[in-house]
PDB file of C-alpha atoms in Angstrom:
ATOM      1  CA  MET U 213      69.642 114.702  93.912  1.00  0.00           C
ATOM      2  CA  THR U 214      70.578 114.348  97.405  1.00  0.00           C
ATOM      3  CA  PHE U 215      73.097 111.940  98.708  1.00  0.00           C
ATOM      4  CA  GLU U 216      70.163 109.836 100.480  1.00  0.00           C
ATOM      5  CA  GLN U 217      67.989 109.921  97.159  1.00  0.00           C
ATOM      6  CA  MET U 218      71.284 108.126  95.191  1.00  0.00           C
ATOM      7  CA  PRO U 219      70.577 104.831  93.138  1.00  0.00           C
ATOM      8  CA  GLN U 220      71.579 101.880  95.577  1.00  0.00           C
ATOM      9  CA  ASP U 221      74.442 100.509  93.070  1.00  0.00           C
ATOM     10  CA  ARG U 222      75.974 104.074  93.070  1.00  0.00           C
ATOM     11  CA  GLN U 223      78.931 104.603  95.319  1.00  0.00           C
ATOM     12  CA  PRO U 224      80.257 107.869  96.411  1.00  0.00           C
ATOM     13  CA  ALA U 225      83.175 108.634  94.688  1.00  0.00           C
ATOM     14  CA  LEU U 226      85.569 108.712  98.089  1.00  0.00           C
ATOM     15  CA  ASN U 227      84.470 106.325 100.710  1.00  0.00           C
ATOM     16  CA  ILE U 228      87.043 106.901 103.595  1.00  0.00           C
ATOM     17  CA  PRO U 229      86.637 105.037 106.728  1.00  0.00           C
ATOM     18  CA  SER U 230      86.067 107.525 109.833  1.00  0.00           C
ATOM     19  CA  SER U 231      89.087 106.199 111.837  1.00  0.00           C
ATOM     20  CA  ILE U 232      90.839 107.511 108.496  1.00  0.00           C
ATOM     21  CA  LEU U 233      89.030 110.660 108.888  1.00  0.00           C
ATOM     22  CA  ALA U 234      89.590 111.114 112.580  1.00  0.00           C
ATOM     23  CA  VAL U 235      93.314 111.070 111.922  1.00  0.00           C
ATOM     24  CA  LEU U 236      93.179 113.288 108.932  1.00  0.00           C
ATOM     25  CA  ALA U 237      91.319 115.683 111.407  1.00  0.00           C
ATOM     26  CA  LEU U 238      93.773 115.459 113.938  1.00  0.00           C
ATOM     27  CA  CYS U 239      96.678 115.787 112.253  1.00  0.00           C
ATOM     28  CA  VAL U 240      95.397 118.732 109.763  1.00  0.00           C
ATOM     29  CA  GLY U 241      93.577 120.564 113.119  1.00  0.00           C
ATOM     30  CA  ILE U 242      97.412 120.008 114.793  1.00  0.00           C
ATOM     31  CA  HIS U 243      99.255 121.399 112.305  1.00  0.00           C
ATOM     32  CA  PHE U 244      96.754 124.855 111.426  1.00  0.00           C
ATOM     33  CA  GLY U 245      96.427 125.102 115.093  1.00  0.00           C
ATOM     34  CA  ARG U 246     100.603 125.513 115.485  1.00  0.00           C
ATOM     35  CA  GLU U 247     100.835 127.588 112.182  1.00  0.00           C
ATOM     36  CA  TYR U 248      97.437 130.004 112.761  1.00  0.00           C
ATOM     37  CA  LEU U 249      96.825 130.254 116.617  1.00  0.00           C
ATOM     38  CA  LEU U 250     100.398 129.579 118.240  1.00  0.00           C
ATOM     39  CA  ALA U 251     102.651 132.248 118.867  1.00  0.00           C
ATOM     40  CA  ALA U 252     106.617 131.162 117.217  1.00  0.00           C
ATOM     41  CA  ASP U 253     107.799 130.043 120.792  1.00  0.00           C
ATOM     42  CA  SER U 254     104.897 128.006 121.520  1.00  0.00           C
ATOM     43  CA  ASP U 255     104.907 126.456 118.464  1.00  0.00           C
ATOM     44  CA  LEU U 256     108.602 125.383 119.079  1.00  0.00           C
ATOM     45  CA  TYR U 257     107.814 124.084 122.460  1.00  0.00           C
ATOM     46  CA  VAL U 258     105.279 121.638 120.858  1.00  0.00           C
ATOM     47  CA  LEU U 259     107.413 120.637 118.127  1.00  0.00           C
ATOM     48  CA  PHE U 260     110.500 120.286 120.524  1.00  0.00           C
ATOM     49  CA  TYR U 261     108.347 118.067 123.047  1.00  0.00           C
ATOM     50  CA  GLY U 262     106.181 116.475 120.594  1.00  0.00           C
ATOM     51  CA  SER U 263     108.927 115.136 117.714  1.00  0.00           C
ATOM     52  CA  PHE U 264     110.748 112.152 118.386  1.00  0.00           C
ATOM     53  CA  ILE U 265     114.870 113.093 119.104  1.00  0.00           C
ATOM     54  CA  PRO U 266     116.671 109.996 119.869  1.00  0.00           C
ATOM     55  CA  ALA U 267     119.281 111.655 121.653  1.00  0.00           C
ATOM     56  CA  ARG U 268     116.863 112.292 124.346  1.00  0.00           C
ATOM     57  CA  TYR U 269     117.186 108.744 125.598  1.00  0.00           C
ATOM     58  CA  ALA U 270     120.500 109.300 126.369  1.00  0.00           C
ATOM     59  CA  GLU U 271     119.229 111.445 129.597  1.00  0.00           C
ATOM     60  CA  SER U 272     117.494 110.782 132.094  1.00  0.00           C
ATOM     61  CA  LEU U 273     113.588 110.413 130.534  1.00  0.00           C
ATOM     62  CA  TYR U 274     110.862 112.379 131.000  1.00  0.00           C
ATOM     63  CA  TRP U 275     107.289 112.203 130.023  1.00  0.00           C
ATOM     64  CA  GLU U 276     107.905 113.150 126.278  1.00  0.00           C
ATOM     65  CA  ALA U 277     110.605 110.135 125.913  1.00  0.00           C
ATOM     66  CA  PHE U 278     107.482 107.881 126.523  1.00  0.00           C
ATOM     67  CA  SER U 279     105.122 110.236 124.728  1.00  0.00           C
ATOM     68  CA  SER U 280     106.949 111.403 121.666  1.00  0.00           C
ATOM     69  CA  PRO U 281     107.657 107.965 119.681  1.00  0.00           C
ATOM     70  CA  VAL U 282     103.337 108.767 118.796  1.00  0.00           C
ATOM     71  CA  THR U 283     102.749 112.132 118.769  1.00  0.00           C
ATOM     72  CA  TYR U 284     105.555 113.062 116.596  1.00  0.00           C
ATOM     73  CA  SER U 285     103.345 111.459 113.747  1.00  0.00           C
ATOM     74  CA  LEU U 286     100.855 113.872 114.658  1.00  0.00           C
ATOM     75  CA  LEU U 287     103.174 116.679 113.567  1.00  0.00           C
ATOM     76  CA  HIS U 288     103.968 118.035 110.227  1.00  0.00           C
ATOM     77  CA  GLY U 289     106.704 120.952 109.426  1.00  0.00           C
ATOM     78  CA  SER U 290     104.388 121.875 106.168  1.00  0.00           C
ATOM     79  CA  VAL U 291     101.686 122.048 104.501  1.00  0.00           C
ATOM     80  CA  ALA U 292     103.367 119.890 101.737  1.00  0.00           C
ATOM     81  CA  HIS U 293     104.165 117.414 104.027  1.00  0.00           C
ATOM     82  CA  LEU U 294     100.892 117.395 105.352  1.00  0.00           C
ATOM     83  CA  LEU U 295      99.497 116.929 102.433  1.00  0.00           C
ATOM     84  CA  ASN U 296     101.901 113.987 101.284  1.00  0.00           C
ATOM     85  CA  ASN U 297     100.996 112.019 104.146  1.00  0.00           C
ATOM     86  CA  VAL U 298      97.229 112.240 103.887  1.00  0.00           C
ATOM     87  CA  VAL U 299      97.375 111.020 100.552  1.00  0.00           C
ATOM     88  CA  TRP U 300      99.234 108.061 101.077  1.00  0.00           C
ATOM     89  CA  LEU U 301      97.371 107.449 104.227  1.00  0.00           C
ATOM     90  CA  VAL U 302      93.913 107.765 102.241  1.00  0.00           C
ATOM     91  CA  ALA U 303      95.008 105.149 100.205  1.00  0.00           C
ATOM     92  CA  PHE U 304      96.556 102.476 101.999  1.00  0.00           C
ATOM     93  CA  GLY U 305      95.044 103.060 105.138  1.00  0.00           C
ATOM     94  CA  SER U 306      91.597 102.857 103.649  1.00  0.00           C
ATOM     95  CA  PRO U 307      91.559  99.338 103.256  1.00  0.00           C
ATOM     96  CA  VAL U 308      93.098  98.915 106.721  1.00  0.00           C
ATOM     97  CA  ALA U 309      90.709 100.545 108.752  1.00  0.00           C
ATOM     98  CA  LYS U 310      87.857  99.006 106.673  1.00  0.00           C
ATOM     99  CA  ALA U 311      89.334  95.935 108.034  1.00  0.00           C
ATOM    100  CA  MET U 312      89.841  96.778 111.793  1.00  0.00           C
ATOM    101  CA  SER U 313      87.712  98.199 114.794  1.00  0.00           C
ATOM    102  CA  LYS U 314      88.269 101.869 115.846  1.00  0.00           C
ATOM    103  CA  LEU U 315      90.348 100.484 118.709  1.00  0.00           C
ATOM    104  CA  ARG U 316      92.560  98.034 116.828  1.00  0.00           C
ATOM    105  CA  PHE U 317      93.184 100.687 113.815  1.00  0.00           C
ATOM    106  CA  SER U 318      94.258 103.287 116.802  1.00  0.00           C
ATOM    107  CA  LEU U 319      96.278 100.510 118.327  1.00  0.00           C
ATOM    108  CA  PHE U 320      97.646  99.569 114.961  1.00  0.00           C
ATOM    109  CA  TRP U 321      98.747 103.509 114.375  1.00  0.00           C
ATOM    110  CA  ILE U 322     100.596 103.424 117.697  1.00  0.00           C
ATOM    111  CA  ALA U 323     102.435 100.251 117.243  1.00  0.00           C
ATOM    112  CA  CYS U 324     103.716 101.476 113.569  1.00  0.00           C
ATOM    113  CA  SER U 325     104.432 104.953 114.563  1.00  0.00           C
ATOM    114  CA  VAL U 326     106.710 103.308 117.616  1.00  0.00           C
ATOM    115  CA  ILE U 327     108.375 101.123 115.687  1.00  0.00           C
ATOM    116  CA  ALA U 328     109.454 103.364 113.243  1.00  0.00           C
ATOM    117  CA  ALA U 329     110.848 105.253 115.737  1.00  0.00           C
ATOM    118  CA  LEU U 330     112.612 102.455 117.247  1.00  0.00           C
ATOM    119  CA  PHE U 331     114.393 102.034 113.725  1.00  0.00           C
ATOM    120  CA  HIS U 332     115.044 105.966 113.538  1.00  0.00           C
ATOM    121  CA  TYR U 333     116.570 105.669 117.072  1.00  0.00           C
ATOM    122  CA  LEU U 334     118.821 102.642 115.905  1.00  0.00           C
ATOM    123  CA  ALA U 335     119.905 104.398 112.871  1.00  0.00           C
ATOM    124  CA  ASP U 336     121.682 106.959 115.274  1.00  0.00           C
ATOM    125  CA  THR U 337     121.127 106.981 118.898  1.00  0.00           C
ATOM    126  CA  THR U 338     122.949 110.012 119.035  1.00  0.00           C
ATOM    127  CA  SER U 339     120.704 112.269 116.950  1.00  0.00           C
ATOM    128  CA  ILE U 340     119.489 115.222 117.819  1.00  0.00           C
ATOM    129  CA  VAL U 341     117.520 116.076 114.761  1.00  0.00           C
ATOM    130  CA  PRO U 342     114.007 115.995 115.123  1.00  0.00           C
ATOM    131  CA  MET U 343     111.737 113.184 113.788  1.00  0.00           C
ATOM    132  CA  ILE U 344     108.244 114.187 112.889  1.00  0.00           C
ATOM    133  CA  GLY U 345     105.167 113.374 110.451  1.00  0.00           C
ATOM    134  CA  ALA U 346     103.159 110.452 109.932  1.00  0.00           C
ATOM    135  CA  SER U 347     105.561 108.296 107.272  1.00  0.00           C
ATOM    136  CA  GLY U 348     105.940 105.669 109.505  1.00  0.00           C
ATOM    137  CA  ALA U 349     102.762 104.932 110.351  1.00  0.00           C
ATOM    138  CA  VAL U 350     101.798 105.032 106.843  1.00  0.00           C
ATOM    139  CA  SER U 351     104.712 103.189 105.857  1.00  0.00           C
ATOM    140  CA  GLY U 352     103.121 100.473 108.620  1.00  0.00           C
ATOM    141  CA  MET U 353      99.559 100.688 106.722  1.00  0.00           C
ATOM    142  CA  MET U 354     101.438 100.205 103.640  1.00  0.00           C
ATOM    143  CA  GLY U 355     102.928  97.022 104.461  1.00  0.00           C
ATOM    144  CA  ALA U 356      99.682  95.734 105.874  1.00  0.00           C
ATOM    145  CA  ALA U 357      97.660  96.700 102.752  1.00  0.00           C
ATOM    146  CA  ALA U 358     100.377  95.233 100.375  1.00  0.00           C
ATOM    147  CA  ARG U 359     100.424  91.799 102.351  1.00  0.00           C
ATOM    148  CA  SER U 360      96.882  91.250 102.440  1.00  0.00           C
ATOM    149  CA  GLY U 361      96.636  92.303  98.715  1.00  0.00           C
ATOM    150  CA  PHE U 362      93.923  95.187  99.397  1.00  0.00           C
ATOM    151  CA  ARG U 363      91.376  91.848 100.503  1.00  0.00           C
ATOM    152  CA  LEU U 364      91.468  93.135 104.343  1.00  0.00           C
ATOM    153  CA  LYS U 365      87.519  94.233 103.991  1.00  0.00           C
ATOM    154  CA  ALA U 366      86.681  90.850 101.999  1.00  0.00           C
ATOM    155  CA  ASP U 367      88.509  88.512 104.442  1.00  0.00           C
ATOM    156  CA  ARG U 368      86.883  90.137 107.644  1.00  0.00           C
ATOM    157  CA  ASP U 369      83.224  89.958 106.331  1.00  0.00           C
ATOM    158  CA  SER U 370      83.519  85.836 104.806  1.00  0.00           C
ATOM    159  CA  GLY U 371      84.955  85.045 108.750  1.00  0.00           C
TER     160      GLY U 371
END
């Protein structure tokens, strides 16, 4: 039986919105591209300029000072780190993504990433430790899903 021939009352085991799949593909693609395609020095370059480093703002501002509050959320330190963020993103990002258009979800991801970077910055403005990972954006998804009690899709459909 093909997917198209499935009875209408049966749902797929995983119903992940395309917005979430796009973020997952981007994070996985970047991670495996860094791991298997880039030389070590090129990987360090990507990590340095893509990660969020609070001390960077004490100097004159360059492009990475404006882009890194978002790009850090697409970089991961290991496969385990990536998989951890993937699990939580699928669990908590899916109801949020289902309630929003792709553009609104993208803007929400950016806002959550920037807010997480801001809190990291405020914790220690002189830190030279780079921050990477989608945990900040995923935490925003968790907050949005918890606030709505996972009713985001139903609310959108009824109003």
